[in-house]
Amino acid sequence: MKNLFFEHIGSQPADLVLEIGRMWAKDPNPLKINLGIGIYLDEQGKCPVMDSVKLAEQKLLGIQQSKTYLPIEGDLQFISESKKLLFNDESSFIVAMQSLGGTGALRILADYLKIEMQKPIYVSDPTWPNHHGVFKAAGLDVRTYPYYDRNTHTPKKQEFIDFLDTLEKGSIVVLHGCCHNPTGVDLDPQEWDLVLEKFQKRGLFPFFDVAYLGLGEGLEKDRYAVESFYKAGLEMCVALSFSKMMDLYNERVGALMIVNHSHSIEAMQSTLKQIVRRNYSNPSAHGALVAGMIMKDHDLRSGWLKNLEHHRLRAKNMRHLLFDALKPWIQHKKEFLHGNGFFSYLGIPQDLILKLRKESIYLLDDSRINVLGVNHANIPILKEVFERIGHG
Ligand code: LMR
């Protein structure tokens, strides 16, 4: 007789973002359109390798002598260059480690905060759905703060700021450094300044998720929030992703950083290292070596900055292209065009989203779209389908 140990196991709902990608991939229609997952797509609908990345990879192949383990904290050049990229500074107050993409950084930081802070963590309403999953899995008490007004497609600035006033000291608040996911609706510098004031006054702990640096208003402007909190002397943590910044999606390149002014850097490092050691021991090398080389080497870096700027401008252009095609369905026209980065809510009803799927056009259930899913070849198809089925 066989012993069956998994006869009564439960199952979990599929991840909302990845499931749409899977449905799109399975669809045999050659004219299918992928407005789902947040990846950069070019005019041919392909997610390319940046030429600066190709060059760095060739260089790396030529000089690499060994594939021995990286230290638990990751590649040192990558870490120090990541700090400079984000904070414009390499201060010893910043504890930084390589991570498995931005999600890996979120999880290691969440595990750390669970051990050291025992405070609730607030995410924006709405936020990237996996924020809830990652923080809950780490055992944190996840709550939400008001952020986005669905009726006006703008941030609920005042409500957000007033809400911060009600939080207990030490509460952790997750902020999207730029290019808010899923809404594409960001605060402007003056609004960030007001938020910063509240964090100082209330003693709140900022936790920045930075996944789209350079893809909103450009590198300098996109790091405004993180840099100004840092310059104001706040302790905070940051999860930084290189997936979109360098198109290194499947290399899982990210960094986690904690700004700490308590002179307890070594203690902090020891706990972070223990968390990593007990999870995956130490990170993989290839993507981080490439990213580190790109940030450090003058020529590679200037090539990458051009690639990044090209991506950013393409996102802006595709947003306009999409806007022109779908104008009748976009309620808040000015606000839509004002959106930052890859995403926006289209604000169309659920039944239309499902009908679109039957026509091989894929967007998320909440109507989030990745504007880079369109190009000059597929935009007439999208327009035709909306005109045919989109009028209720
Ligand atoms: C997205 O929001 O589409 C991206 O961040 C990809 C992901 O892992 O969800």
Short mmCIF file of C-alpha atoms and ligand atoms in Angstrom, two decimals, residues 15 17-18 36-39 103 128-130 181 211-212 244 252 343 364 368, ligand 1:
data_model
loop_
_atom_site.label_atom_id
_atom_site.label_comp_id
_atom_site.label_asym_id
_atom_site.label_seq_id
_atom_site.Cartn_x
_atom_site.Cartn_y
_atom_site.Cartn_z
CA ASP A 15 -0.22 35.62 -8.55
CA VAL A 17 0.51 39.82 -12.31
CA LEU A 18 2.30 36.65 -13.38
CA GLY A 36 0.12 43.12 -18.22
CA ILE A 37 3.45 42.54 -16.53
CA GLY A 38 5.77 45.52 -16.02
CA ILE A 39 8.60 44.83 -18.42
CA THR A 103 11.44 41.37 -4.25
CA TRP A 128 1.83 46.31 -6.04
CA PRO A 129 -0.17 43.24 -4.93
CA ASN A 130 2.89 41.29 -3.89
CA ASN A 181 2.96 50.77 -9.19
CA ALA A 211 11.98 49.58 -8.86
CA TYR A 212 11.77 52.11 -11.71
CA LYS A 244 13.74 47.49 -15.15
CA ARG A 252 17.54 38.80 -10.17
CA PHE A 343 1.79 51.98 -15.46
CA LEU A 364 -4.68 43.22 -15.09
CA ARG A 368 -3.61 48.40 -14.70
C1 LMR B 1 4.89 44.23 -12.20
O1 LMR B 1 4.32 44.86 -11.30
O2 LMR B 1 4.33 43.91 -13.25
C2 LMR B 1 6.35 43.89 -12.04
O3 LMR B 1 6.85 44.44 -10.87
C3 LMR B 1 6.61 42.43 -12.16
C4 LMR B 1 6.20 41.65 -10.97
O4 LMR B 1 7.03 40.87 -10.48
O5 LMR B 1 5.06 41.75 -10.51
#
